[in-house]
């Protein structure tokens, strides 16, 4: 029974859209599969890892019968990738899925769709709104690098997403640094705060287009649903209380300098060559007119960089993890960055001159 007939790329595209979340090693073998469902000309592809579910549809159907089956996602993608971009026919007979193209033929084992654990969209929606895809993608890109990785404080392994009135805010922290980004949205919403898991954020960064096309977002108590283009993504939320980010962002600092992002980034990456593997410390000495950047390591090697700055305040000697600074500089696209300091034991605040929407806080380090 013929299910799909189309060019290789037309089939590969929707498959790759959903297959990003498929785990290679899983306790449930069926989770390595993708659910393919044909209804008339419309073919839907669905993948899940129980926490996240991605579904997309495409007009690829062939033959009159409707059908549904699950098949190993990785094998199907690898077979399609290895074929030239020719017409491909995919058919189902006696629990085997056959892929035929030119003189090539492959038969894959399948499992029934009734065994596939799909996630239902929650009815109890607390907030619904839309925003351009590129706006949401921008929010994620400005903070994602500050998310924790496998922290026992599981609520840090994700990103805080806040909607309040006509503003959307995202915050990520690993306890050593914190990134915050906000933008206006065309909505008027009651305040909602949810924590989106790290894997969902990474997947959305891959799937969202850099376009003005809308993404519609529904926030429920334990789930977020995003729909854009032909894609629907459902994700569980992380339970737990996210740290109070407003208390972490410093205010009223007196020592402030504005630096050229590329110049400062260059000085830091050169200095970082001589930091020790484990201890990524860089030392700043701020004096009127100059910022000195120094690193040393266990072999008593040393790097010194000096930058001219417009500064006339008190001198300051402070240390930071250079990786945390390079992360944010590599992520920003602006020409200049503003850096504000308190004393030698206070966090630094990095922002963009003339833009209130982005803030990055980094804790000091004893050197």
Coordinates of C-alpha atoms in Angstrom, one line a residue:
X1 CA 0.0 0.0 0.0
X2 CA 1.6 3.3 -1.2
X3 CA 1.7 6.0 1.5
X4 CA 4.1 8.7 0.2
X5 CA 5.4 9.7 -3.2
X6 CA 7.5 12.8 -3.5
X7 CA 11.1 14.0 -4.0
X8 CA 13.7 13.0 -1.5
X9 CA 14.0 16.6 -0.1
X10 CA 10.3 17.1 0.3
X11 CA 10.2 14.0 2.6
X12 CA 13.4 14.7 4.4
X13 CA 12.5 18.3 5.4
X14 CA 9.5 17.5 7.7
X15 CA 11.3 14.4 9.0
X16 CA 14.3 16.4 10.1
X17 CA 12.0 19.0 11.6
X18 CA 10.6 16.5 14.1
X19 CA 13.6 14.1 14.5
X20 CA 15.8 16.6 16.4
X21 CA 14.3 15.5 19.8
X22 CA 14.6 11.7 19.2
X23 CA 16.9 10.2 21.7
X24 CA 19.4 7.6 20.5
X25 CA 19.4 5.6 23.7
X26 CA 16.1 5.3 25.4
X27 CA 14.4 2.9 27.8
X28 CA 11.4 2.7 25.5
X29 CA 12.5 1.4 22.1
X30 CA 9.5 3.0 20.4
X31 CA 10.8 6.5 21.3
X32 CA 13.5 6.0 18.7
X33 CA 10.7 6.0 16.1
X34 CA 8.7 8.6 14.3
X35 CA 4.9 8.4 13.9
X36 CA 3.9 8.8 10.2
X37 CA 0.2 9.2 9.7
X38 CA -1.4 9.6 6.2
X39 CA -4.8 11.1 5.7
X40 CA -5.6 11.8 2.1
X41 CA -2.8 13.9 0.7
X42 CA -1.7 15.2 4.1
X43 CA 1.1 13.3 5.9
X44 CA 1.9 14.2 9.5
X45 CA 5.2 13.3 11.2
X46 CA 5.4 13.2 15.0
X47 CA 8.3 12.5 17.4
X48 CA 8.4 12.7 21.2
X49 CA 10.8 12.0 24.1
X50 CA 7.8 12.1 26.5
X51 CA 8.9 15.6 27.7
X52 CA 8.7 17.3 24.3
X53 CA 6.6 16.5 21.2
X54 CA 7.1 17.9 17.7
X55 CA 4.6 17.5 14.9
X56 CA 4.5 18.8 11.4
X57 CA 2.5 18.1 8.2
X58 CA 3.2 18.1 4.5
X59 CA 1.3 17.3 1.3
X60 CA 3.1 14.1 0.3
X61 CA 0.3 11.5 0.4
X62 CA -0.1 8.9 -2.4
X63 CA -2.7 6.2 -2.8
X64 CA -6.3 6.2 -1.6
X65 CA -5.9 4.5 1.8
X66 CA -5.2 6.2 5.0
X67 CA -2.6 4.7 7.3
X68 CA -0.4 5.2 10.3
X69 CA 2.8 3.5 11.4
X70 CA 6.0 4.2 13.4
X71 CA 9.5 3.5 12.1
X72 CA 13.0 4.2 13.3
X73 CA 13.6 7.9 12.7
X74 CA 17.4 7.8 12.4
X75 CA 17.5 4.9 9.9
X76 CA 14.8 6.5 7.7
X77 CA 16.6 9.8 7.7
X78 CA 20.0 8.2 7.0
X79 CA 18.5 6.2 4.0
X80 CA 16.9 9.3 2.5
X81 CA 20.0 11.4 3.0
X82 CA 22.2 8.8 1.2
X83 CA 19.9 8.8 -1.9
X84 CA 20.2 11.4 -4.7
X85 CA 17.3 13.9 -4.8
X86 CA 15.0 11.8 -7.0
X87 CA 11.4 10.7 -6.6
X88 CA 11.0 8.4 -3.6
X89 CA 8.1 6.0 -3.0
X90 CA 7.3 4.8 0.6
X91 CA 4.9 2.0 1.0
X92 CA 3.6 -0.3 3.8
X93 CA 3.0 -4.0 3.6
X94 CA 2.9 -6.7 6.3
X95 CA 4.5 -4.5 9.0
X96 CA 7.4 -3.5 6.8
X97 CA 8.0 0.0 5.4
X98 CA 9.6 -0.1 2.0
X99 CA 11.6 2.9 0.6
X100 CA 12.1 2.7 -3.2
X101 CA 14.1 5.1 -5.3
X102 CA 15.4 4.3 -8.8
X103 CA 17.0 0.8 -8.4
X104 CA 17.4 1.1 -4.6
X105 CA 15.1 -0.6 -2.1
X106 CA 15.1 -0.7 1.7
X107 CA 12.7 -2.5 4.0
X108 CA 12.4 -1.3 7.6
X109 CA 10.7 -2.9 10.6
X110 CA 7.8 -1.0 12.1
X111 CA 5.8 -0.8 15.3
X112 CA 2.1 -0.1 15.5
X113 CA 0.9 3.5 16.1
X114 CA -1.3 2.4 19.1
X115 CA 1.9 1.8 21.1
X116 CA 3.2 5.3 20.5
X117 CA 3.0 7.6 23.6
X118 CA 1.6 10.9 22.2
X119 CA 1.2 14.0 24.5
X120 CA -2.1 15.8 24.5
X121 CA -2.3 19.6 24.4
X122 CA -3.6 20.9 27.8
X123 CA -7.0 22.5 28.0
X124 CA -6.2 24.7 30.9
X125 CA -4.5 27.5 29.0
X126 CA -3.5 30.5 31.2
X127 CA -2.2 32.8 28.5
X128 CA -2.3 32.9 24.7
X129 CA -0.5 35.4 22.4
X130 CA 1.5 35.6 19.2
X131 CA 4.8 37.2 18.3
X132 CA 7.1 37.2 15.3
X133 CA 9.3 34.1 15.1
X134 CA 12.5 36.2 14.9
X135 CA 11.5 38.1 18.1
X136 CA 11.2 34.9 20.1
X137 CA 14.4 33.5 18.5
X138 CA 16.2 36.7 19.4
X139 CA 15.1 36.5 23.1
X140 CA 16.4 32.9 23.3
X141 CA 19.7 33.7 21.5
X142 CA 20.4 36.5 24.0
X143 CA 20.3 34.3 27.1
X144 CA 20.6 30.6 26.2
X145 CA 24.3 30.4 26.9
X146 CA 23.8 31.2 30.6
X147 CA 21.5 28.2 31.2
X148 CA 22.9 25.6 33.6
X149 CA 23.8 22.1 32.3
X150 CA 22.8 19.2 34.5
X151 CA 22.7 21.2 37.7
X152 CA 21.1 19.4 40.6
X153 CA 19.1 22.6 41.0
X154 CA 17.0 21.3 38.1
X155 CA 15.1 24.6 37.7
X156 CA 18.3 26.2 36.5
X157 CA 18.6 23.7 33.6
X158 CA 16.2 25.8 31.6
X159 CA 15.0 29.4 30.9
X160 CA 12.6 31.5 32.8
X161 CA 9.9 32.8 30.4
X162 CA 7.8 35.7 31.8
X163 CA 4.9 37.5 30.2
X164 CA 3.5 40.5 32.0
X165 CA 1.2 43.1 30.5
X166 CA 2.7 43.9 27.0
X167 CA 6.2 42.6 27.7
X168 CA 7.9 39.2 27.3
X169 CA 11.1 38.5 29.4
X170 CA 13.5 35.6 29.4
X171 CA 16.1 34.9 32.1
X172 CA 18.8 32.2 32.3
X173 CA 21.4 31.6 35.1
X174 CA 23.8 28.9 36.2
X175 CA 24.4 30.6 39.6
X176 CA 27.7 32.2 38.4
X177 CA 26.2 34.6 35.8
X178 CA 22.7 35.7 34.7
X179 CA 21.4 36.9 31.3
X180 CA 18.2 38.8 30.9
X181 CA 16.4 40.0 27.8
X182 CA 13.0 41.7 27.4
X183 CA 10.9 43.0 24.5
X184 CA 7.4 44.4 23.9
X185 CA 4.7 42.1 22.6
X186 CA 1.3 43.0 21.1
X187 CA -0.8 41.6 23.9
X188 CA -2.2 42.6 27.3
X189 CA -1.6 39.6 29.6
X190 CA -1.8 38.8 33.3
X191 CA 1.6 37.9 34.7
X192 CA 2.7 34.3 33.9
X193 CA 6.1 32.8 34.8
X194 CA 7.2 29.4 33.5
X195 CA 10.5 27.5 33.2
X196 CA 11.1 26.1 29.7
X197 CA 13.5 23.1 29.7
X198 CA 17.0 23.5 28.1
X199 CA 16.3 20.9 25.4
X200 CA 13.1 22.7 24.3
X201 CA 15.0 26.0 24.1
X202 CA 17.7 24.4 21.9
X203 CA 15.1 22.8 19.7
X204 CA 13.2 26.0 19.2
X205 CA 16.4 27.9 18.3
X206 CA 16.8 25.3 15.5
X207 CA 13.2 25.4 14.3
X208 CA 12.2 29.0 14.6
X209 CA 12.8 31.1 11.4
X210 CA 14.4 34.5 11.3
X211 CA 11.2 35.9 9.9
X212 CA 8.2 38.1 10.8
X213 CA 5.9 35.1 10.4
X214 CA 4.0 34.6 13.7
X215 CA 4.5 32.0 16.4
X216 CA 1.4 31.4 18.5
X217 CA 2.1 30.5 22.2
X218 CA -0.2 28.9 24.7
X219 CA 1.0 28.7 28.3
X220 CA -0.7 26.2 30.5
X221 CA 0.0 25.1 34.1
X222 CA 2.5 22.4 33.2
X223 CA 2.9 22.8 29.5
X224 CA 3.8 25.3 26.7
X225 CA 2.6 24.9 23.2
X226 CA 4.1 26.8 20.2
X227 CA 2.7 26.7 16.7
X228 CA 4.5 28.3 13.7
X229 CA 4.4 27.5 10.0
X230 CA 3.5 23.8 9.8
X231 CA 5.0 22.9 13.1
X232 CA 3.5 22.3 16.5
X233 CA 5.7 21.9 19.5
X234 CA 4.4 20.8 22.9
X235 CA 6.7 20.8 25.9
X236 CA 6.4 20.0 29.6
X237 CA 7.6 22.8 31.9
X238 CA 10.2 22.5 34.6
X239 CA 8.6 22.7 38.1
X240 CA 10.4 24.7 40.8
X241 CA 11.0 28.2 41.9
X242 CA 13.4 30.2 39.7
X243 CA 15.7 32.6 41.6
X244 CA 14.5 36.2 42.0
X245 CA 16.4 37.7 39.1
X246 CA 15.4 41.3 39.9
X247 CA 17.4 41.1 43.1
X248 CA 20.4 39.8 41.2
X249 CA 20.6 42.6 38.7
X250 CA 22.6 45.4 40.3
X251 CA 21.4 49.0 40.3
X252 CA 23.0 52.4 41.0
X253 CA 26.6 51.4 40.2
X254 CA 29.0 54.4 40.0
X255 CA 31.9 52.9 38.1
X256 CA 31.0 52.6 34.4
X257 CA 33.0 52.2 31.2
X258 CA 31.9 51.8 27.5
X259 CA 34.2 49.5 25.5
X260 CA 34.4 48.5 21.8
X261 CA 33.0 44.9 21.9
X262 CA 35.5 43.5 19.3
X263 CA 38.5 45.2 20.9
X264 CA 37.7 44.0 24.4
X265 CA 36.8 40.6 23.1
X266 CA 40.1 40.3 21.3
X267 CA 42.0 41.3 24.4
X268 CA 40.2 38.8 26.5
X269 CA 40.6 35.9 24.1
X270 CA 44.3 36.6 23.8
X271 CA 44.7 36.8 27.5
X272 CA 42.6 33.6 28.0
X273 CA 45.4 31.6 26.2
X274 CA 47.5 31.8 29.3
X275 CA 44.8 31.0 31.9
X276 CA 45.0 27.5 33.4
X277 CA 42.7 24.8 32.2
X278 CA 40.7 24.6 35.4
X279 CA 41.0 28.1 36.6
X280 CA 39.8 30.5 33.9
X281 CA 40.5 33.7 35.9
X282 CA 41.3 37.1 34.3
X283 CA 42.2 40.1 36.4
X284 CA 41.0 43.7 35.7
X285 CA 42.7 46.8 37.0
X286 CA 40.6 49.9 36.3
X287 CA 42.3 53.2 36.8
X288 CA 41.5 56.7 35.3
X289 CA 41.9 56.4 31.6
X290 CA 42.9 52.7 31.4
X291 CA 41.7 49.1 31.9
X292 CA 44.4 46.6 32.3
X293 CA 43.6 42.9 31.6
X294 CA 46.0 40.3 33.1
X295 CA 46.2 36.6 33.3
X296 CA 48.8 34.2 34.9
X297 CA 49.0 30.5 35.2
X298 CA 50.8 27.8 37.2
X299 CA 53.9 28.0 35.0
X300 CA 54.2 31.6 35.9
X301 CA 53.5 32.8 32.4
X302 CA 51.7 36.0 32.0
X303 CA 49.5 38.0 29.5
X304 CA 48.9 41.7 29.8
X305 CA 46.6 43.8 27.6
X306 CA 45.8 47.5 28.2
X307 CA 42.8 49.4 26.8
X308 CA 42.2 53.1 26.8
X309 CA 38.9 54.0 28.5
X310 CA 36.9 57.1 29.3
X311 CA 37.0 56.7 33.1
X312 CA 37.9 59.1 35.9
X313 CA 36.5 57.3 39.0
X314 CA 38.2 55.4 41.8
X315 CA 40.7 52.6 41.0
X316 CA 39.4 49.0 41.1
X317 CA 41.0 45.6 41.1
X318 CA 38.7 42.6 40.4
X319 CA 38.8 39.2 38.8
X320 CA 36.3 37.2 36.6
X321 CA 36.0 33.9 34.8
X322 CA 37.1 34.9 31.3
X323 CA 34.8 32.3 29.6
X324 CA 31.7 34.0 31.0
X325 CA 32.8 37.3 29.5
X326 CA 33.7 35.8 26.1
X327 CA 30.3 34.0 26.0
X328 CA 28.4 37.2 26.2
X329 CA 30.7 39.2 23.8
X330 CA 30.5 36.4 21.2
X331 CA 26.7 36.5 21.4
X332 CA 26.1 40.3 21.2
X333 CA 26.1 41.9 17.8
X334 CA 26.5 45.5 19.0
X335 CA 29.6 47.6 18.4
X336 CA 29.8 48.8 22.0
X337 CA 29.1 47.4 25.4
X338 CA 28.7 49.1 28.7
X339 CA 30.3 47.6 31.8
X340 CA 29.4 48.7 35.3
X341 CA 31.2 47.8 38.5
X342 CA 30.5 48.0 42.3
X343 CA 33.5 47.1 44.5
X344 CA 36.0 44.2 44.3
X345 CA 33.4 41.7 45.7
X346 CA 30.4 42.8 43.6
X347 CA 29.0 41.4 40.4
X348 CA 29.7 43.3 37.1
X349 CA 26.8 44.4 35.0
X350 CA 27.2 44.3 31.2
X351 CA 24.6 46.0 29.0
X352 CA 24.2 47.7 25.6
X353 CA 24.4 51.5 25.5
X354 CA 20.9 52.9 24.8
X355 CA 19.1 49.6 25.1
X356 CA 17.3 48.7 28.4
X357 CA 16.3 45.3 27.0
X358 CA 19.4 43.3 27.7
X359 CA 21.4 42.8 30.9
X360 CA 24.2 40.3 31.8
X361 CA 25.4 39.9 35.4
X362 CA 28.6 38.1 36.2
X363 CA 29.9 37.2 39.6
X364 CA 33.5 38.2 40.5
X365 CA 36.2 35.6 41.2
X366 CA 39.0 35.7 43.7
X367 CA 42.4 35.7 41.9

